[in-house]
Short mmCIF file of C-alpha atoms in Angstrom, two decimals:
data_model
loop_
_atom_site.label_atom_id
_atom_site.label_comp_id
_atom_site.label_asym_id
_atom_site.label_seq_id
_atom_site.Cartn_x
_atom_site.Cartn_y
_atom_site.Cartn_z
CA MET A 1 0.00 0.00 0.00
CA ASN A 2 1.35 3.44 -0.87
CA PHE A 3 1.45 6.44 1.45
CA LYS A 4 -1.67 8.01 -0.02
CA GLY A 5 -3.75 4.84 0.41
CA PHE A 6 -2.54 4.39 3.95
CA PHE A 7 -3.27 8.00 4.87
CA ILE A 8 -6.77 7.85 3.39
CA GLY A 9 -7.36 4.57 5.24
CA MET A 10 -6.33 6.11 8.55
CA VAL A 11 -8.56 9.17 8.14
CA LEU A 12 -11.52 7.00 7.10
CA LEU A 13 -10.85 4.69 10.06
CA SER A 14 -11.02 7.59 12.50
CA LEU A 15 -14.19 8.84 10.80
CA PHE A 16 -15.80 5.39 11.04
CA SER A 17 -14.81 5.12 14.71
CA VAL A 18 -16.39 8.48 15.51
CA SER A 19 -19.50 7.50 13.53
CA ILE A 20 -19.93 4.19 15.36
CA ILE A 21 -19.56 5.80 18.78
CA MET A 22 -21.85 8.72 17.88
CA PHE A 23 -24.48 6.32 16.49
CA GLY A 24 -24.57 4.41 19.77
CA PHE A 25 -24.57 7.53 21.90
CA THR A 26 -27.38 9.16 19.90
CA LEU A 27 -29.47 5.98 19.98
CA GLN A 28 -29.04 5.68 23.74
CA ALA A 29 -29.60 9.38 24.45
CA ASP A 30 -32.79 9.45 22.34
CA ASN A 31 -34.18 6.49 24.28
CA ASN A 32 -33.31 7.85 27.73
CA VAL A 33 -30.76 5.19 28.66
CA ASN A 34 -29.39 5.88 32.15
CA GLN A 35 -25.74 5.16 31.43
CA THR A 36 -24.71 6.01 27.88
CA ILE A 37 -21.59 4.70 26.19
CA LEU A 38 -19.83 8.05 26.53
CA ASP A 39 -20.20 7.86 30.32
CA ASN A 40 -17.32 5.41 30.18
CA PRO A 41 -14.25 7.60 30.81
CA GLN A 42 -11.88 5.63 28.58
CA LEU A 43 -14.19 5.64 25.57
CA ASN A 44 -15.04 9.29 26.17
CA ARG A 45 -11.34 10.19 26.17
CA THR A 46 -10.72 8.15 23.00
CA PHE A 47 -13.68 9.79 21.29
CA GLY A 48 -12.42 13.27 22.17
CA GLN A 49 -8.89 12.49 21.00
CA ILE A 50 -10.09 11.10 17.66
CA ASN A 51 -12.16 14.25 17.11
CA GLN A 52 -9.19 16.42 17.95
CA THR A 53 -6.89 14.40 15.67
CA ILE A 54 -9.19 14.78 12.66
CA TYR A 55 -9.37 18.54 13.15
CA SER A 56 -5.59 18.84 13.59
CA ALA A 57 -5.00 16.60 10.52
CA HIS A 58 -7.04 19.06 8.49
CA ALA A 59 -5.03 21.99 9.82
CA ASN A 60 -1.76 20.17 9.09
CA ALA A 61 -2.88 19.28 5.56
CA SER A 62 -3.81 22.90 4.88
CA GLY A 63 -0.43 24.00 6.26
CA ALA A 64 1.36 21.45 4.08
CA ARG A 65 -0.45 22.73 1.01
CA GLY A 66 0.57 26.30 1.87
CA SER A 67 4.21 25.27 2.29
CA PHE A 68 4.12 23.27 -0.92
CA GLU A 69 2.77 26.20 -2.92
CA GLN A 70 5.30 28.61 -1.45
CA GLU A 71 8.27 26.41 -2.32
CA GLN A 72 10.49 27.56 -5.13
CA ASN A 73 10.26 25.79 -8.44
CA PRO A 74 12.75 22.97 -8.95
CA VAL A 75 16.14 23.94 -10.37
CA GLU A 76 17.32 22.30 -13.54
CA GLY A 77 20.16 19.85 -13.09
CA VAL A 78 22.80 18.88 -15.60
CA GLY A 79 21.27 16.98 -18.51
CA GLU A 80 17.79 17.39 -17.06
CA ILE A 81 14.90 19.20 -18.66
CA THR A 82 12.51 20.95 -16.31
CA PHE A 83 9.52 22.95 -17.40
CA THR A 84 8.88 25.49 -14.67
CA SER A 85 5.59 26.44 -16.28
CA ILE A 86 4.06 23.06 -15.52
CA THR A 87 5.07 23.46 -11.86
CA THR A 88 3.35 26.83 -11.61
CA ALA A 89 0.33 25.50 -13.49
CA GLY A 90 0.13 22.52 -11.15
CA LYS A 91 0.19 24.75 -8.07
CA ASN A 92 -2.41 27.11 -9.49
CA PHE A 93 -4.75 24.31 -10.48
CA GLY A 94 -4.29 22.81 -7.02
CA SER A 95 -5.43 26.07 -5.38
CA LEU A 96 -8.35 26.27 -7.79
CA THR A 97 -9.42 22.70 -7.02
CA VAL A 98 -9.28 23.25 -3.25
CA GLY A 99 -11.23 26.52 -3.59
CA ILE A 100 -13.99 24.86 -5.63
CA MET A 101 -14.05 21.90 -3.25
CA ASN A 102 -14.50 24.18 -0.22
CA ILE A 103 -17.41 26.02 -1.85
CA ILE A 104 -19.15 22.81 -2.90
CA PHE A 105 -18.57 21.07 0.44
CA ILE A 106 -19.98 24.03 2.40
CA THR A 107 -23.10 23.98 0.23
CA ILE A 108 -23.52 20.22 0.65
CA GLN A 109 -22.94 20.44 4.39
CA GLN A 110 -25.48 23.21 4.90
CA THR A 111 -28.08 21.65 2.59
CA LEU A 112 -27.93 18.06 3.85
CA GLY A 113 -27.00 18.87 7.46
CA ILE A 114 -23.85 16.75 7.42
CA PRO A 115 -21.71 17.08 10.60
CA PRO A 116 -18.62 19.29 10.08
CA ILE A 117 -16.25 16.48 11.10
CA VAL A 118 -17.26 14.43 8.03
CA ILE A 119 -16.54 17.34 5.70
CA ILE A 120 -13.24 18.06 7.44
CA ALA A 121 -12.10 14.42 7.11
CA LEU A 122 -12.98 14.34 3.40
CA SER A 123 -11.36 17.72 2.88
CA THR A 124 -8.15 16.48 4.51
CA ILE A 125 -8.03 13.45 2.21
CA ILE A 126 -8.57 15.59 -0.88
CA ILE A 127 -5.92 18.16 0.11
CA ILE A 128 -3.27 15.47 0.69
CA SER A 129 -4.27 13.74 -2.57
CA ILE A 130 -3.92 17.03 -4.45
CA ILE A 131 -0.45 17.69 -3.01
CA LEU A 132 0.71 14.21 -3.99
CA LEU A 133 -0.85 14.51 -7.46
CA ILE A 134 0.87 17.86 -8.09
CA TRP A 135 4.13 16.36 -6.91
CA ARG A 136 3.61 13.52 -9.39
CA VAL A 137 3.02 16.05 -12.18
CA ILE A 138 6.23 17.89 -11.29
CA LYS A 139 8.26 14.72 -10.87
CA ALA A 140 7.06 12.59 -13.76
CA GLY A 141 4.95 14.91 -15.89
CA GLU A 142 1.99 12.52 -15.70
CA MET B 1 -20.89 -19.55 52.50
CA PHE B 2 -22.97 -22.31 50.92
CA ASN B 3 -25.87 -19.90 50.76
CA ILE B 4 -23.75 -17.59 48.61
CA LEU B 5 -22.48 -20.38 46.35
CA PHE B 6 -25.85 -22.03 45.89
CA MET B 7 -28.21 -19.10 45.76
CA PRO B 8 -31.53 -20.11 44.25
CA TYR B 9 -32.41 -18.63 40.88
CA ARG B 10 -35.11 -16.03 40.81
CA THR B 11 -38.13 -17.33 38.96
CA LEU B 12 -40.19 -15.29 36.53
CA ASP B 13 -43.00 -14.75 39.03
CA GLN B 14 -40.56 -12.79 41.18
CA TYR B 15 -40.21 -10.17 38.44
CA ASN B 16 -42.71 -7.48 37.59
CA GLN B 17 -44.32 -9.25 34.64
CA SER B 18 -46.43 -6.28 33.68
CA GLU B 19 -43.34 -4.80 32.03
CA GLY B 20 -43.59 -7.34 29.21
CA ILE B 21 -41.13 -9.38 27.16
CA PRO B 22 -37.93 -7.55 28.30
CA ILE B 23 -38.40 -9.20 31.70
CA VAL B 24 -37.72 -12.61 30.14
CA LEU B 25 -34.45 -11.33 28.69
CA GLN B 26 -33.50 -9.62 31.94
CA ALA B 27 -34.18 -12.79 33.92
CA ALA B 28 -32.12 -14.88 31.52
CA ALA B 29 -29.24 -12.39 31.55
CA GLU B 30 -29.29 -12.18 35.32
CA THR B 31 -29.36 -15.96 35.74
CA ALA B 32 -26.56 -16.61 33.24
CA PRO B 33 -24.46 -13.44 32.69
CA ILE B 34 -22.48 -15.16 29.91
CA LEU B 35 -25.67 -15.60 27.84
CA ILE B 36 -25.68 -12.21 26.09
CA PRO B 37 -21.96 -12.24 25.20
CA LEU B 38 -22.43 -15.76 23.82
CA ILE B 39 -25.41 -14.68 21.73
CA LEU B 40 -23.42 -11.75 20.35
CA PHE B 41 -20.40 -13.94 19.65
CA GLY B 42 -22.62 -16.47 17.85
CA LEU B 43 -24.22 -13.72 15.79
CA PHE B 44 -20.81 -12.30 14.87
CA THR B 45 -19.48 -15.72 13.83
CA ILE B 46 -22.58 -16.63 11.82
CA VAL B 47 -22.63 -13.32 9.92
CA MET B 48 -18.89 -13.36 9.26
CA LEU B 49 -18.68 -16.95 8.03
CA SER B 50 -21.94 -16.86 6.07
CA THR B 51 -21.01 -13.68 4.17
CA TYR B 52 -17.48 -14.98 3.54
CA PHE B 53 -18.53 -18.38 2.18
CA SER B 54 -21.48 -16.90 0.30
CA GLN B 55 -19.14 -14.48 -1.46
CA ARG B 56 -16.70 -17.28 -2.17
CA ARG B 57 -19.43 -19.44 -3.65
CA LEU B 58 -20.79 -16.64 -5.84
CA THR B 59 -17.55 -15.09 -7.06
CA GLY B 60 -15.00 -17.83 -6.44
CA ARG B 61 -13.05 -15.60 -4.08
CA GLY B 62 -13.96 -14.38 -0.61
CA ASN B 63 -12.90 -11.16 1.07
CA PHE B 64 -12.40 -12.04 4.71
CA ALA B 65 -11.67 -8.46 5.78
CA ALA B 66 -14.98 -7.24 4.33
CA SER B 67 -16.88 -10.08 6.02
CA PHE B 68 -15.20 -9.31 9.34
CA ALA B 69 -16.09 -5.60 9.04
CA VAL B 70 -19.72 -6.30 8.09
CA ALA B 71 -20.10 -8.76 10.98
CA GLY B 72 -18.62 -6.10 13.29
CA TYR B 73 -21.19 -3.52 12.16
CA VAL B 74 -24.06 -6.00 12.66
CA LEU B 75 -22.66 -6.88 16.08
CA VAL B 76 -22.39 -3.27 17.24
CA ILE B 77 -25.90 -2.39 15.99
CA VAL B 78 -27.45 -5.36 17.82
CA ALA B 79 -25.41 -4.55 20.96
CA PHE B 80 -26.63 -0.95 20.95
CA VAL B 81 -30.23 -2.06 20.50
CA MET B 82 -29.81 -4.47 23.43
CA SER B 83 -28.40 -1.63 25.54
CA LEU B 84 -31.77 0.16 25.29
CA ILE B 85 -33.28 -2.47 27.62
CA PRO B 86 -31.98 -2.04 31.18
CA ASN B 87 -29.78 -4.76 32.72
CA ILE B 88 -29.39 -6.81 29.54
CA ILE B 89 -25.88 -5.96 28.42
CA THR B 90 -23.02 -4.55 30.46
CA THR B 91 -20.99 -1.53 29.39
CA THR B 92 -17.87 -3.72 29.17
CA VAL B 93 -19.49 -6.02 26.61
CA LEU B 94 -20.84 -3.01 24.69
CA ILE B 95 -17.40 -1.41 24.50
CA ALA B 96 -15.89 -4.75 23.43
CA CYS B 97 -18.39 -4.83 20.55
CA VAL B 98 -17.41 -1.28 19.54
CA VAL B 99 -13.73 -2.24 19.63
CA ILE B 100 -14.35 -5.36 17.48
CA SER B 101 -16.20 -3.19 14.98
CA ILE B 102 -13.31 -0.68 14.85
CA ILE B 103 -10.80 -3.53 14.41
CA GLY B 104 -12.92 -4.84 11.51
CA THR B 105 -12.90 -1.40 9.89
CA MET B 106 -9.14 -1.15 10.34
CA PHE B 107 -8.69 -4.61 8.85
CA LEU B 108 -10.84 -3.61 5.87
CA LEU B 109 -9.32 -0.18 5.18
CA LEU B 110 -5.65 -0.85 5.88
CA ALA B 111 -5.03 -4.52 5.21
CA GLY B 112 -7.89 -5.83 3.13
CA ARG B 113 -6.85 -4.47 -0.23
CA ASP B 114 -5.74 -6.68 -3.05
#
């Protein structure tokens, strides 16, 4: 499994974990169960940490994208042909894609009432995928 | 001491039978605390093996990780439904079901790819 697949798997795993716990908690809270699953201190702590991790992963991915776009274009080596224009184009299209994605995701979230954590997890996956795709364009021209 | 070791079981007429069917489950769970975990384990095993061998029969190849994850989701849903009735399932068993479900998801997302 490559890095991208592993990263996406980890983010989806944390999202699934939060969903399972939230499903149980909501079901129990709606039916007036005395002791809900989140009353267990260990599970409550795990739930909070997973939430926090997803939010910080999104912040880190956004930071990584900013750093990536601010980096200087690669310098040509001896006997190597580098087209700096494709690098700039890749970065610009990356920003454009993330901008469109944010607008669409906000609309979907507000229309369908999706919890913000779901959008943030998906957004993190897409940002990392875009960075790796741009890097692939710069490296191999694919 | 012998009174503690050989306490008589409570019979159904000692429960408030006006509360309905849940009393039967509560009485059974109180008499044999291992009953509910065994039921859940049996359900998990049946769902996992049946989906795995069904997939293998239909397509010639089974995905064990997917079967494990699906069985985990069924398990956790049934466990949460059981938790709505008081004194049927303990929090420890419920959390174990959640953990099994998360392990199934991890197995599916990180190791179950071809």
